[in-house]
C-alpha positions as a Python dict, from the first residue, in 0.01 Angstrom:
ca = {
    (1, 'D'): (0, 0, 0),
    (2, 'N'): (-186, 309, -116),
    (3, 'V'): (-42, 360, -462),
    (4, 'D'): (-96, 703, -606),
    (5, 'L'): (-284, 639, -929),
    (6, 'G'): (-397, 996, -980),
    (7, 'D'): (-727, 1181, -940),
    (8, 'L'): (-1034, 1227, -1155),
    (9, 'M'): (-1261, 1530, -1151),
    (10, 'F'): (-1620, 1487, -1259),
    (11, 'S'): (-1952, 1649, -1191),
    (12, 'L'): (-2282, 1479, -1119),
    (13, 'C'): (-2619, 1629, -1198),
    (14, 'Y'): (-2961, 1472, -1159),
    (15, 'L'): (-3286, 1593, -1314),
    (16, 'P'): (-3559, 1410, -1123),
    (17, 'T'): (-3841, 1536, -1349),
    (18, 'A'): (-3673, 1400, -1662),
    (19, 'G'): (-3512, 1104, -1483),
    (20, 'R'): (-3175, 1204, -1630),
    (21, 'L'): (-2844, 1145, -1458),
    (22, 'T'): (-2554, 1334, -1616),
    (23, 'I'): (-2194, 1269, -1526),
    (24, 'T'): (-1950, 1512, -1684),
    (25, 'I'): (-1595, 1381, -1694),
    (26, 'I'): (-1396, 1702, -1656),
    (27, 'K'): (-1030, 1607, -1625),
    (28, 'A'): (-775, 1386, -1455),
    (29, 'R'): (-438, 1468, -1301),
    (30, 'N'): (-120, 1282, -1210),
    (31, 'L'): (-231, 957, -1367),
    (32, 'K'): (3, 664, -1329),
    (33, 'A'): (215, 613, -1640),
    (34, 'M'): (123, 283, -1805),
    (35, 'D'): (337, 292, -2119),
    (36, 'I'): (714, 253, -2152),
    (37, 'T'): (719, 610, -2283),
    (38, 'G'): (627, 730, -1934),
    (39, 'A'): (280, 841, -2038),
    (40, 'S'): (-62, 690, -2096),
    (41, 'D'): (-346, 717, -2347),
    (42, 'P'): (-628, 755, -2099),
    (43, 'Y'): (-1000, 736, -2153),
    (44, 'V'): (-1277, 704, -1897),
    (45, 'K'): (-1534, 427, -1892),
    (46, 'V'): (-1852, 482, -1689),
    (47, 'S'): (-2072, 185, -1599),
    (48, 'L'): (-2424, 223, -1465),
    (49, 'M'): (-2454, -49, -1201),
    (50, 'C'): (-2761, -181, -1025),
    (51, 'E'): (-2713, -444, -752),
    (52, 'G'): (-2380, -552, -898),
    (53, 'R'): (-2513, -583, -1254),
    (54, 'R'): (-2395, -352, -1529),
    (55, 'L'): (-2696, -198, -1702),
    (56, 'K'): (-2520, 39, -1940),
    (57, 'K'): (-2172, 164, -2015),
    (58, 'R'): (-2036, 464, -2197),
    (59, 'K'): (-1688, 600, -2253),
    (60, 'T'): (-1512, 923, -2332),
    (61, 'S'): (-1269, 984, -2616),
    (62, 'T'): (-907, 873, -2573),
    (63, 'K'): (-651, 1144, -2495),
    (64, 'R'): (-313, 1061, -2643),
    (65, 'N'): (11, 1056, -2454),
    (66, 'T'): (-80, 1246, -2137),
    (67, 'L'): (-107, 1195, -1763),
    (68, 'N'): (-327, 1504, -1718),
    (69, 'P'): (-606, 1468, -1974),
    (70, 'V'): (-890, 1719, -2009),
    (71, 'Y'): (-1219, 1575, -2134),
    (72, 'N'): (-1518, 1797, -2053),
    (73, 'E'): (-1744, 1522, -2185),
    (74, 'A'): (-2095, 1464, -2056),
    (75, 'I'): (-2240, 1115, -2031),
    (76, 'V'): (-2614, 1086, -1976),
    (77, 'F'): (-2804, 792, -1832),
    (78, 'D'): (-3179, 756, -1798),
    (79, 'V'): (-3255, 677, -1435),
    (80, 'P'): (-3614, 719, -1315),
    (81, 'P'): (-3643, 878, -967),
    (82, 'E'): (-3779, 555, -818),
    (83, 'N'): (-3458, 375, -918),
    (84, 'I'): (-3198, 635, -824),
    (85, 'D'): (-3138, 476, -483),
    (86, 'Q'): (-3039, 140, -632),
    (87, 'I'): (-2788, 285, -875),
    (88, 'N'): (-2410, 316, -854),
    (89, 'L'): (-2171, 454, -1110),
    (90, 'L'): (-1845, 270, -1153),
    (91, 'I'): (-1590, 496, -1316),
    (92, 'A'): (-1272, 345, -1455),
    (93, 'V'): (-982, 538, -1603),
    (94, 'M'): (-836, 313, -1871),
    (95, 'D'): (-515, 319, -2070),
    (96, 'Y'): (-579, 257, -2439),
    (97, 'D'): (-334, 21, -2605),
    (98, 'R'): (-330, -46, -2977),
    (99, 'V'): (-152, -372, -2906),
    (100, 'G'): (-287, -614, -2649),
    (101, 'H'): (-569, -508, -2422),
    (102, 'N'): (-655, -185, -2249),
    (103, 'E'): (-540, -163, -1890),
    (104, 'V'): (-723, -13, -1596),
    (105, 'I'): (-527, 273, -1440),
    (106, 'G'): (-767, 319, -1150),
    (107, 'V'): (-1133, 325, -1051),
    (108, 'C'): (-1374, 516, -834),
    (109, 'Q'): (-1738, 470, -751),
    (110, 'V'): (-2028, 697, -663),
    (111, 'G'): (-2369, 601, -534),
    (112, 'N'): (-2544, 476, -222),
    (113, 'D'): (-2313, 174, -193),
    (114, 'A'): (-1997, 375, -248),
    (115, 'E'): (-1751, 464, 28),
    (116, 'S'): (-1698, 803, 193),
    (117, 'L'): (-1640, 1061, -82),
    (118, 'G'): (-1829, 864, -344),
    (119, 'R'): (-2136, 848, -122),
    (120, 'D'): (-2104, 1212, -9),
    (121, 'H'): (-2079, 1333, -369),
    (122, 'W'): (-2387, 1128, -461),
    (123, 'N'): (-2589, 1258, -165),
    (124, 'E'): (-2487, 1614, -247),
    (125, 'M'): (-2611, 1562, -604),
    (126, 'L'): (-2945, 1434, -474),
    (127, 'S'): (-2975, 1728, -231),
    (128, 'Y'): (-2928, 1983, -512),
    (129, 'P'): (-3120, 1855, -814),
    (130, 'R'): (-3053, 2021, -1151),
    (131, 'K'): (-2723, 2159, -1024),
    (132, 'P'): (-2392, 2006, -1139),
    (133, 'I'): (-2171, 1921, -841),
    (134, 'A'): (-1803, 1867, -920),
    (135, 'H'): (-1539, 1699, -701),
    (136, 'W'): (-1196, 1542, -734),
    (137, 'H'): (-1189, 1169, -659),
    (138, 'P'): (-870, 975, -591),
    (139, 'L'): (-840, 666, -811),
    (140, 'A'): (-816, 329, -639),
    (141, 'E'): (-681, -5, -756),
    (142, 'V'): (-930, -256, -890),
    (143, 'R'): (-1009, -515, -628),
}
């Protein structure tokens, strides 16, 4: 049942004094092909979630015709230290389509409510403030 949708590498960095959470989308690898051409036009959409509500969303540029895109794009959210424990980031790798609607290739989540790696990555970020921590995350299907 575990479809291989590819992996996404990103780094998390939190500056408690400034209340700034930076997620840098570095690159993805082995993404699932979504187009008939056997490739995808992937971009990454990051949603700042609090108790299931989406507070903000940002996205990267679209990389044309590739299953191994490189982004190196930083996305910054303002999250005061007193709120950092209620926050999750929902990260979706999307396939851009000029016709019809954009499809989700896969998702991952980081934060207190996330599972295993997503929670470990988050806790590591909180343990080392001001230092970017990068990890690969396997993409999962949207439930």
